Amino acid sequence: MAAARRVVITGVSTQWGAELARRLDRDPAVSYIAGIDLARPPLDLGRAEIIEADPRSAVLARLLPTLEPDTLVHCGIVWYPEPGKPARALHDINVIGTLQLLAACERTPSLERIVVRGSAAIYGCEGAAPAFFTEELARTLPLRTTFQRDASELEGYFDNFARRHPDVSCCMLRYQPEIGAELDSPLVRYLTLPVVPTQLGFDPRLQLVHVDDAHGALEAAVRSDARGPVNVAPDGAVSLTRILRLSRRPTFAIPHPLFGPALARLGRRLGAGALYGDAVRFLRYGRGVDNRRLRSELGFEPALDALGAVRDFVERTSARRVGPTLHPGSLAGRLAGMGP
Amino acid sequence: MTSAESATDLATAEALADFLRRVRHGIEDGLDPLYAAERAGVGVPGRLGEALATLIERMRGDYHEDEWGFDEGFAEAVYPFAELLYGIWWRVACEGARNVPSHGRALLVANHSGSLFPFDASMIVVAMMKEHPLPRWPRFMVLDWAFTLPFMSSFMRKVGGVPASRHNASRLLDQNQLVMAFPEGVKGTGKPFAERYRLQRFGRGGFVEVALRTRAPIVPVAVVGAEETYPKLGDSELLARATGAPFFPLTPTFPWLGLLGLVPLPSRWRIEFCEPIDLSGHPPDAVEDRRLLLDVTEQVRETIQEKVYENLVKRGPAFL
């Protein structure tokens, strides 16, 4: 790659975009960093120039060529509804946003590399699925959820773009859900509930990427020249039961047809908010992906395996816990709606 | 019961009562229940104390499970029950266990039967653990449908089952595991009792492809006796559709006797491990050779069919 690089990050106010900008800021080989997002990131990103623009609008097509980037990193895919980003807007942000972005890329001849922070949700969660999805197994099973269909559609657009522009190396990262004590995601909120509802008789195998490894993999992808999809996941897998036992949280098994609605209600009461649609299937069947390409193509070595990531998470969240552990009596009180 | 036995029973009961009392005191003092149990368990003597310690360790997540979800501690805990079925209920006679390589990868291929719940996989596991000089836990391919069921899915995974697929089999063999496959699949378990011991089509030979690709030897296994555990006299399409099952067997006892109908009949079993078939002599591109795949598939199928007939004669009457 060229000695001095010009990098544009879309979705820079997300945690992932912001951290990438900070890491690239320290690198003298990167001469220019620009971040595009709807709002300014809450942190100081050093040299990075922050441009407040809607990546879903046609403005992008005029803006992007003037920045003359050689690398584009797309961190703007939204994985779950957030305040201000309801479930209905997800399709808009993910699919329409991607279309606009690619239209802008068409008009940016300086572009040499595109990295997309995508999701392993494209594989779905099936009881009968292969225990470890390799990259070519996407779309071999029926696409069940809206988010899965969106993921498949936007990957399709990128594939198309990559085929028509062989001089641009496109890399699609497929992330398993991240885990970290400081992370604010529905899954982390679920795992830190005072009492964790599970689905009766199901014990999914989970692979959760430690936050530091998630950042590292994105940085490695920007620096490498790998093409095509790459799974981002730790080695091994851990069952949900074991995660909850390690974190010493009481569980509460709910028959699986009732799990979704029960969780929505219970979650609100316990202060976790609802889980997004894919999570119910994820917490029933789990998902494992093969991470060999992460090493061979990106040359990235995850620091922690699946169990290590969970142990790290447990240590930090229990260290943060103030006050005594939950007593069964006070737990009943909280469930009855008397607690905080 | 002798007086010595009743005395030890009394001591155990007292120790248990004492333990529970101390757990209660612990919780009342504001300890978290698991910690209270751990503290109370320190003084409990003998095997009860050991069992409690293991249980508490498991409750804290201090146990091993591999990336497939196989949990050796759990498998060991269930094993005595399977061993009981093996030794007393079905009086299994096993032959040729030494034909299974004691280390490295190997693919066990067996006939499949036992309509309601095919116990043949679990009995092959017990045979490997009991009769082989270097016992190890085989992993087995399980019908996909089982992994969509509550309890069944987590149970199967913990004792070494994985959803039947080429990807899973290849990965396991690459990890030098002993893998068990039943190429007949549902066609084998779902055949009527009148057609017992007549082997069905062996799929499309996917297992040979996996063996060629991973250079694993194939060990044909013939199982006799599983057909009589739940004789399938008919099936109900309506109930199959209602439950989502691939077929819904009607046996002399099931579903007429309810849960009692789930008790398998005590037939006499034989398991024979045949000579391994070494495929490592074929070039790597042999995987593309359809004819070779079908030839090897047929060879394995015929070996098993022959051995099944042989063992049927050796066994004699089914239930005596």
XYZ file of C-alpha atoms in Angstrom:
660
model
C 0.000 0.000 0.000
C 0.999 3.615 -0.487
C 3.237 5.166 2.177
C 0.895 7.966 3.209
C -2.693 6.842 3.519
C -5.869 8.799 3.537
C -8.581 7.012 5.513
C -12.284 7.840 5.698
C -14.370 6.240 8.431
C -18.146 6.270 8.162
C -20.019 5.776 11.400
C -17.191 7.379 13.345
C -19.272 8.231 16.383
C -19.836 4.557 17.116
C -17.444 3.039 19.606
C -15.758 1.009 16.867
C -15.258 3.893 14.455
C -13.986 6.198 17.170
C -11.469 3.702 18.511
C -10.196 2.984 15.012
C -9.720 6.708 14.373
C -7.777 6.991 17.621
C -5.546 4.066 16.738
C -4.857 5.378 13.240
C -4.171 8.818 14.708
C -1.073 7.419 16.423
C 0.210 5.984 13.144
C 2.552 8.300 11.194
C 1.936 6.296 8.013
C -1.613 7.661 7.914
C -1.561 11.209 6.641
C -5.235 12.058 6.810
C -8.256 10.734 8.701
C -11.818 11.846 8.172
C -14.876 10.637 10.010
C -18.403 10.912 8.696
C -21.437 10.508 10.923
C -24.714 12.107 11.864
C -23.391 13.378 15.165
C -19.990 14.237 16.586
C -18.314 11.461 18.580
C -18.186 12.190 22.310
C -14.397 11.890 22.388
C -11.496 13.831 21.007
C -10.172 11.962 17.998
C -6.931 13.865 17.486
C -6.127 14.671 13.895
C -9.330 13.179 12.527
C -11.538 15.638 10.706
C -15.154 15.104 11.715
C -17.769 15.776 9.073
C -21.370 15.828 10.199
C -23.356 14.440 7.314
C -26.069 11.886 6.798
C -24.471 8.863 5.150
C -27.910 7.910 3.827
C -28.259 11.045 1.742
C -26.913 11.881 -1.698
C -24.586 14.424 -0.090
C -22.126 11.616 0.380
C -21.656 11.176 -3.359
C -20.458 14.789 -3.613
C -18.486 14.736 -0.397
C -16.483 11.540 -0.633
C -14.547 12.239 -3.886
C -13.352 15.604 -2.547
C -11.692 13.882 0.425
C -9.599 11.738 -1.979
C -9.445 8.706 0.324
C -7.584 5.535 -0.572
C -9.210 3.575 2.263
C -12.828 3.563 3.349
C -13.912 1.888 6.580
C -17.640 1.429 7.027
C -18.596 1.164 10.696
C -22.086 2.505 10.229
C -24.007 -0.744 10.254
C -26.400 -0.832 13.187
C -26.820 -4.211 14.824
C -29.749 -3.604 17.124
C -32.272 -0.868 17.818
C -30.929 1.925 19.974
C -32.489 5.065 21.363
C -33.062 7.237 18.333
C -32.620 4.265 15.988
C -35.796 2.195 16.179
C -36.060 -1.231 14.596
C -37.896 0.212 11.589
C -35.017 2.569 10.805
C -32.494 -0.261 10.797
C -33.239 -1.331 7.248
C -32.928 2.274 6.117
C -29.609 2.815 7.817
C -28.089 -0.507 6.840
C -29.314 -1.162 3.324
C -30.078 2.298 1.930
C -27.019 3.713 3.677
C -24.866 1.057 2.030
C -26.334 1.809 -1.389
C -25.567 5.516 -1.021
C -22.088 4.734 0.218
C -21.333 2.484 -2.731
C -22.709 5.055 -5.149
C -20.250 7.528 -3.643
C -17.449 4.967 -3.947
C -18.178 4.606 -7.659
C -17.269 8.263 -8.076
C -14.107 8.096 -5.998
C -11.327 6.848 -8.284
C -8.652 7.258 -5.587
C -10.182 4.395 -3.594
C -8.042 1.259 -3.159
C -9.500 -0.466 -0.152
C -12.886 -0.897 1.526
C -13.367 -2.529 4.915
C -16.874 -3.179 6.209
C -17.665 -3.975 9.813
C -20.418 -6.524 9.194
C -22.004 -9.183 11.287
C -21.903 -12.962 11.567
C -25.679 -12.693 11.968
C -25.827 -13.397 8.233
C -25.338 -17.083 9.082
C -28.375 -17.037 11.332
C -28.896 -19.264 14.343
C -30.126 -22.783 13.696
C -30.198 -25.830 15.892
C -29.082 -27.997 13.010
C -26.474 -25.616 11.625
C -22.832 -26.626 11.208
C -21.104 -26.051 14.532
C -18.568 -23.751 12.868
C -19.615 -21.730 9.842
C -16.879 -21.120 7.340
C -17.109 -17.997 5.183
C -18.554 -19.723 2.123
C -21.502 -21.126 4.098
C -23.375 -17.814 4.225
C -26.848 -17.961 2.677
C -26.868 -21.778 2.510
C -29.594 -21.836 5.169
C -32.881 -19.932 4.890
C -32.687 -16.281 5.959
C -35.153 -16.049 8.824
C -34.997 -12.645 10.460
C -35.207 -9.143 9.036
C -31.727 -8.303 10.195
C -30.356 -11.447 8.595
C -31.987 -10.535 5.289
C -30.605 -6.996 5.571
C -27.128 -8.347 6.292
C -27.362 -10.620 3.292
C -28.627 -7.830 1.053
C -25.931 -5.348 1.955
C -23.227 -7.987 1.625
C -24.637 -8.679 -1.805
C -24.153 -5.030 -2.776
C -20.560 -5.093 -1.601
C -19.893 -8.349 -3.454
C -21.278 -6.768 -6.554
C -19.113 -3.700 -6.140
C -16.024 -5.837 -5.544
C -16.701 -7.833 -8.701
C -17.054 -4.747 -10.839
C -13.979 -3.038 -9.352
C -11.222 -5.622 -9.147
C -8.691 -2.852 -8.441
C -10.416 -2.079 -5.111
C -9.852 -4.714 -2.458
C -13.034 -5.170 -0.460
C -13.039 -6.940 2.875
C -16.197 -7.853 4.751
C -15.668 -8.567 8.433
C -18.284 -10.779 10.019
C -18.242 -10.118 13.736
C -19.619 -12.383 16.388
C -21.210 -10.342 19.207
C -18.709 -8.426 21.306
C -18.348 -8.687 25.038
C -16.679 -6.298 27.436
C -17.355 -4.916 30.881
C -17.585 -1.334 29.638
C -19.582 -2.193 26.534
C -23.173 -1.041 26.372
C -24.975 -3.578 24.203
C -28.194 -5.528 24.675
C -26.240 -8.751 25.114
C -24.019 -7.309 27.834
C -27.044 -5.820 29.568
C -28.699 -9.234 29.385
C -25.681 -11.007 30.867
C -25.498 -8.556 33.756
C -29.143 -8.813 34.769
C -29.520 -9.601 38.489
C -31.392 -12.742 37.504
C -30.909 -14.006 33.974
C -33.827 -15.610 32.134
C -32.809 -18.550 29.944
C -34.742 -20.821 27.599
C -35.779 -24.040 29.265
C -33.841 -27.007 27.907
C -31.587 -25.025 25.585
C -27.959 -24.286 26.198
C -26.500 -22.387 23.246
C -22.821 -22.391 22.375
C -21.637 -18.816 22.148
C -18.526 -17.190 20.778
C -18.157 -13.679 22.109
C -15.358 -11.441 20.872
C -13.510 -9.484 23.517
C -13.709 -5.726 22.859
C -9.940 -5.348 22.513
C -9.810 -8.163 19.955
C -12.730 -6.596 18.090
C -10.799 -3.314 17.819
C -7.611 -5.130 16.912
C -9.240 -7.119 14.131
C -10.672 -3.973 12.541
C -7.282 -2.280 12.642
C -5.613 -5.388 11.204
C -8.171 -5.446 8.388
C -7.415 -1.813 7.506
C -3.704 -2.570 7.375
C -4.010 -5.828 5.445
C -4.943 -6.383 1.849
C -7.324 -9.312 2.374
C -10.309 -9.681 0.101
C -13.691 -11.245 0.711
C -15.463 -12.155 3.916
C -13.527 -12.855 7.118
C -15.105 -14.153 10.322
C -14.076 -12.362 13.491
C -14.431 -14.702 16.443
C -12.319 -16.109 19.253
C -11.140 -19.723 19.355
C -13.476 -22.218 20.951
C -16.964 -21.685 22.287
C -18.618 -21.445 25.695
C -22.122 -22.499 26.615
C -24.484 -19.910 28.039
C -24.991 -21.986 31.188
C -21.296 -21.922 31.854
C -21.058 -18.173 31.268
C -23.818 -17.589 33.779
C -22.302 -19.999 36.282
C -18.927 -18.334 35.949
C -20.507 -14.957 36.569
C -22.476 -16.517 39.431
C -25.770 -15.134 38.358
C -29.002 -16.851 39.275
C -30.926 -18.013 36.242
C -34.562 -18.423 35.572
C -35.640 -20.870 32.873
C -38.625 -19.944 30.744
C -40.253 -22.331 28.191
C -38.815 -21.243 24.874
C -42.034 -20.107 23.139
C -42.580 -17.629 25.981
C -38.992 -16.439 26.182
C -39.245 -13.539 23.742
C -42.292 -11.840 25.271
C -41.216 -12.649 28.828
C -37.803 -11.169 28.260
C -39.265 -7.998 26.833
C -41.337 -7.503 29.995
C -38.852 -8.758 32.521
C -36.069 -6.874 30.824
C -37.879 -3.590 31.179
C -38.556 -4.255 34.840
C -34.961 -5.248 35.556
C -33.634 -2.331 33.619
C -32.122 -4.029 30.593
C -34.471 -2.979 27.835
C -35.788 -5.359 25.212
C -33.563 -7.647 23.207
C -33.578 -7.390 19.448
C -35.258 -10.105 17.407
C -32.175 -12.087 16.454
C -31.124 -12.406 20.072
C -33.948 -14.757 20.986
C -32.763 -17.252 18.386
C -29.156 -16.518 19.293
C -29.835 -17.372 22.938
C -31.651 -20.555 21.908
C -29.343 -22.112 19.336
C -26.153 -20.084 19.567
C -23.730 -19.816 16.696
C -20.141 -20.812 16.053
C -17.950 -19.592 13.230
C -14.617 -20.760 11.931
C -11.894 -18.156 12.498
C -9.035 -19.602 10.467
C -9.188 -16.832 7.861
C -8.767 -14.241 10.607
C -5.270 -15.598 11.129
C -4.342 -16.556 7.600
C -5.764 -13.524 5.748
C -5.644 -10.677 8.264
C -2.679 -12.054 10.187
C -4.521 -11.209 13.390
C -4.134 -13.335 16.493
C -6.968 -12.888 19.021
C -5.462 -12.336 22.471
C -8.254 -14.181 24.262
C -10.170 -17.328 23.415
C -13.906 -17.652 24.010
C -13.478 -18.709 27.637
C -10.822 -16.069 28.264
C -13.108 -13.318 26.997
C -15.875 -14.497 29.304
C -13.564 -14.780 32.310
C -12.244 -11.285 31.692
C -15.787 -9.975 31.444
C -16.829 -11.750 34.644
C -13.846 -10.448 36.588
C -14.460 -6.888 35.587
C -18.213 -6.867 36.018
C -18.080 -8.512 39.433
C -15.334 -6.139 40.535
C -17.600 -3.285 39.543
C -20.499 -4.647 41.544
C -21.023 -2.540 44.646
C -22.802 -3.903 47.679
C -23.567 -7.468 48.658
C -24.596 -10.130 46.164
C -28.264 -10.449 45.587
C -30.114 -12.260 48.321
C -32.996 -14.541 47.214
C -35.401 -12.498 49.352
C -34.508 -9.152 47.840
C -34.559 -10.774 44.403
C -38.169 -11.793 44.886
C -38.892 -8.238 45.965
C -37.290 -6.843 42.866
C -39.205 -9.207 40.611
C -42.402 -8.123 42.293
C -41.599 -4.600 41.209
C -40.649 -3.112 44.563
C -36.939 -2.724 43.938
C -35.107 -0.058 41.980
C -30.005 -55.219 55.529
C -27.173 -55.800 57.997
C -26.756 -53.541 60.993
C -23.401 -52.229 59.654
C -25.047 -51.079 56.428
C -27.882 -49.367 58.201
C -25.360 -47.640 60.466
C -23.479 -46.134 57.508
C -26.777 -45.083 55.938
C -27.696 -43.362 59.163
C -24.348 -41.581 59.275
C -24.777 -40.362 55.690
C -28.273 -39.109 56.390
C -27.049 -37.281 59.475
C -24.173 -35.705 57.552
C -26.604 -34.573 54.858
C -29.005 -33.079 57.383
C -26.116 -31.330 59.088
C -24.917 -29.989 55.736
C -28.331 -28.600 54.845
C -28.627 -26.975 58.254
C -25.295 -25.249 57.808
C -26.245 -24.060 54.312
C -29.407 -22.546 55.766
C -27.438 -20.771 58.506
C -25.068 -19.452 55.873
C -27.878 -18.022 53.766
C -29.514 -16.537 56.833
C -26.210 -14.839 57.624
C -26.433 -13.151 54.248
C -24.010 -15.298 52.250
C -24.680 -16.064 48.642
C -26.197 -19.594 48.484
C -23.374 -21.170 46.506
C -20.742 -19.827 48.852
C -22.757 -20.979 51.841
C -22.968 -24.484 50.355
C -19.252 -24.502 49.659
C -18.435 -23.509 53.221
C -20.855 -26.025 54.691
C -19.506 -28.783 52.431
C -15.986 -28.613 53.869
C -16.723 -30.823 56.842
C -18.787 -33.475 55.069
C -16.894 -36.777 55.099
C -16.423 -39.544 52.536
C -18.034 -39.943 49.139
C -20.862 -37.579 49.916
C -18.320 -34.830 50.538
C -16.568 -35.600 47.243
C -19.841 -35.549 45.327
C -20.800 -32.242 46.931
C -17.419 -30.733 46.097
C -17.753 -31.775 42.429
C -21.289 -30.466 42.272
C -20.295 -27.103 43.712
C -17.344 -26.877 41.331
C -19.703 -27.440 38.425
C -22.145 -24.878 39.756
C -19.312 -22.353 39.727
C -18.504 -23.131 36.125
C -15.189 -24.806 36.996
C -15.389 -27.640 34.509
C -14.160 -28.367 31.051
C -16.178 -28.308 27.879
C -14.726 -28.254 24.411
C -15.652 -26.073 21.449
C -18.406 -28.527 20.452
C -20.046 -28.346 23.841
C -18.870 -31.840 24.816
C -18.716 -31.963 28.601
C -16.655 -34.898 29.817
C -17.762 -34.544 33.424
C -21.387 -34.738 32.377
C -20.738 -37.706 30.077
C -19.026 -39.537 32.936
C -21.996 -38.848 35.185
C -24.448 -40.317 32.646
C -22.168 -43.212 31.718
C -23.146 -45.607 34.565
C -26.745 -45.579 33.352
C -25.695 -46.469 29.805
C -23.365 -49.119 31.214
C -26.288 -50.640 33.095
C -28.277 -50.883 29.869
C -25.224 -52.345 28.129
C -24.424 -55.013 30.697
C -27.738 -55.984 32.252
C -30.626 -54.831 30.079
C -29.279 -55.693 26.642
C -26.398 -58.057 27.601
C -24.276 -56.692 24.757
C -21.542 -58.928 23.342
C -18.796 -56.949 21.646
C -16.268 -58.220 19.132
C -13.280 -56.667 17.410
C -12.974 -53.507 19.515
C -9.251 -53.611 18.806
C -9.974 -52.865 15.155
C -10.612 -49.262 16.164
C -7.342 -47.279 16.041
C -6.308 -46.362 19.581
C -5.272 -42.861 18.605
C -5.707 -40.477 15.734
C -8.714 -39.960 13.530
C -11.117 -42.678 12.459
C -14.641 -42.780 11.128
C -16.937 -45.432 12.580
C -19.787 -46.238 10.209
C -22.681 -48.289 11.572
C -26.160 -49.441 10.668
C -28.927 -47.456 12.338
C -32.072 -48.788 13.975
C -34.397 -48.441 16.952
C -37.300 -46.363 15.794
C -38.291 -44.322 18.830
C -34.877 -43.628 20.249
C -31.874 -45.179 18.479
C -29.745 -46.403 21.362
C -27.154 -47.900 19.002
C -24.928 -44.807 19.175
C -24.812 -44.827 22.967
C -24.093 -48.575 23.056
C -21.190 -48.175 20.608
C -19.862 -45.450 22.909
C -20.071 -47.808 25.906
C -18.434 -50.590 23.860
C -15.535 -48.237 23.038
C -15.167 -47.176 26.661
C -15.498 -50.682 28.109
C -13.898 -53.044 25.624
C -11.143 -50.998 24.015
C -7.703 -51.155 25.641
C -7.341 -47.378 25.247
C -10.859 -46.054 25.778
C -11.859 -42.666 24.388
C -15.125 -40.838 23.858
C -16.368 -41.114 20.286
C -18.302 -38.160 18.842
C -21.422 -38.984 16.909
C -23.537 -37.428 14.196
C -27.096 -36.842 15.356
C -30.204 -36.186 13.295
C -30.542 -32.394 12.852
C -34.046 -32.393 14.214
C -32.844 -33.404 17.698
C -31.011 -30.091 17.986
C -34.193 -28.079 17.663
C -35.741 -29.810 20.695
C -35.408 -28.507 24.224
C -33.393 -30.736 26.593
C -32.524 -33.149 23.787
C -30.315 -30.557 22.090
C -28.275 -29.685 25.146
C -28.098 -33.307 26.309
C -26.856 -34.580 22.954
C -24.222 -31.893 22.755
C -22.933 -32.552 26.248
C -22.410 -36.281 25.639
C -20.615 -35.787 22.335
C -23.300 -35.472 19.659
C -23.061 -32.936 16.843
C -25.600 -32.113 14.100
C -25.046 -34.493 11.215
C -23.206 -32.581 8.510
C -20.112 -33.022 6.420
C -18.643 -29.811 7.823
C -18.882 -31.053 11.392
C -17.524 -34.506 10.555
C -14.542 -33.068 8.653
C -13.675 -30.644 11.410
C -13.873 -33.328 14.091
C -11.681 -35.686 12.057
C -9.186 -32.898 11.467
C -8.972 -32.647 15.243
C -8.074 -36.364 15.318
C -11.299 -37.420 16.975
C -13.110 -40.712 16.723
C -16.300 -39.930 14.791
C -19.380 -42.090 14.444
C -21.762 -41.757 11.516
C -24.972 -43.508 10.531
C -25.324 -43.039 6.772
C -28.764 -44.650 6.726
C -30.099 -41.840 8.875
C -33.859 -41.667 9.315
C -34.360 -44.274 6.597
C -32.667 -46.779 8.898
C -34.488 -45.929 12.103
C -37.841 -45.419 10.413
C -38.116 -48.713 8.556
C -40.923 -51.068 9.646
C -40.172 -54.021 11.904
C -40.821 -56.485 9.077
C -37.787 -55.076 7.212
C -35.435 -55.318 10.199
C -31.745 -55.840 9.525
C -32.136 -54.996 5.841
C -29.785 -52.047 5.362
C -31.175 -49.024 3.573
C -29.420 -46.825 1.030
C -26.247 -45.232 2.440
C -27.102 -41.659 1.497
C -25.015 -40.289 -1.335
C -21.758 -41.513 0.131
C -20.961 -38.239 1.879
C -19.152 -40.131 4.628
C -16.681 -41.585 2.111
C -16.025 -38.107 0.768
C -15.265 -36.887 4.297
C -12.993 -39.879 4.955
C -11.116 -39.347 1.679
C -10.692 -35.654 2.315
C -9.469 -36.070 5.891
C -7.563 -39.314 5.121
C -9.312 -41.104 7.958
C -9.752 -44.887 7.976
C -13.333 -46.155 7.927
C -14.269 -48.770 10.523
C -17.569 -50.511 9.625
C -19.614 -51.435 12.695
C -22.447 -53.959 12.708
C -25.066 -53.626 15.445
C -27.599 -56.369 16.111
C -30.363 -56.016 18.683
C -31.369 -52.373 18.358
C -34.146 -53.288 15.921
C -36.055 -55.130 18.663
C -35.848 -52.336 21.266
C -38.820 -50.486 19.790
C -40.391 -52.646 17.056
C -42.038 -50.186 14.694
C -45.353 -51.709 13.654
C -46.734 -48.617 12.003
C -46.544 -44.862 12.043
C -48.839 -41.922 12.354
C -48.414 -39.263 9.731
C -50.781 -36.951 11.556
C -48.776 -37.038 14.797
C -45.530 -36.716 12.872
C -46.787 -33.548 11.251
C -48.097 -32.224 14.562
C -44.808 -32.775 16.375
C -42.532 -31.887 13.476
C -40.794 -35.246 13.819
C -39.453 -37.003 10.693
C -41.777 -39.921 11.530
C -43.892 -40.930 14.497
C -43.491 -44.651 15.290
C -46.197 -46.832 16.768
C -44.702 -49.732 18.716
C -46.509 -52.422 20.730
C -46.103 -50.213 23.808
C -45.802 -46.658 22.496
C -47.785 -44.425 22.655
C -50.413 -46.718 24.193
C -48.719 -47.048 27.592
C -47.641 -43.415 27.764
C -44.279 -42.876 29.443
C -44.049 -46.593 30.228
C -44.035 -47.167 26.479
C -40.662 -45.416 26.323
C -39.002 -48.344 28.114
C -37.047 -50.223 25.446
C -37.569 -53.988 25.145
C -34.728 -56.081 26.606
C -33.414 -57.687 23.426
C -29.995 -59.323 23.278
C -27.370 -57.292 21.410
C -24.149 -57.883 19.528
C -21.752 -55.212 18.289
C -18.919 -56.082 15.911
C -16.183 -53.679 14.850
C -14.843 -54.796 11.452
C -11.399 -54.412 9.890
C -10.666 -50.758 9.094
C -10.731 -49.701 5.431
C -7.696 -47.560 4.678
C -8.314 -44.884 2.038
C -5.032 -42.999 2.375
C -3.675 -44.672 -0.768
C -6.020 -42.666 -2.995
C -4.748 -39.388 -4.481
C -6.200 -36.143 -3.031
C -8.350 -35.499 -6.111
C -10.092 -38.868 -5.625
C -12.821 -36.903 -3.829
C -14.076 -35.795 -7.238
C -14.366 -39.370 -8.458
C -18.074 -40.200 -8.108
C -17.580 -43.813 -9.033
C -14.939 -44.386 -6.406
C -17.229 -42.801 -3.807
C -20.117 -45.053 -4.747
C -17.866 -48.137 -4.896
C -16.457 -47.551 -1.415
C -19.940 -46.734 -0.101
C -21.233 -50.016 -1.456
C -18.234 -51.903 -0.093
C -18.847 -50.535 3.407
C -22.553 -51.233 3.157
C -22.025 -54.812 2.064
C -19.474 -55.438 4.821
C -21.912 -54.220 7.449
C -24.851 -56.166 5.938
C -22.822 -59.375 5.897
C -21.664 -58.908 9.475
C -25.215 -58.108 10.587
C -26.457 -61.434 9.174
C -23.508 -63.280 10.702
C -24.164 -61.792 14.129
C -27.879 -62.476 13.850
C -27.088 -66.175 13.520
C -24.570 -66.007 16.385
C -27.066 -64.252 18.619
C -29.873 -66.777 18.208
C -33.231 -65.856 19.753
C -33.827 -62.134 20.061
C -34.880 -61.852 23.689
C -33.397 -64.850 25.510
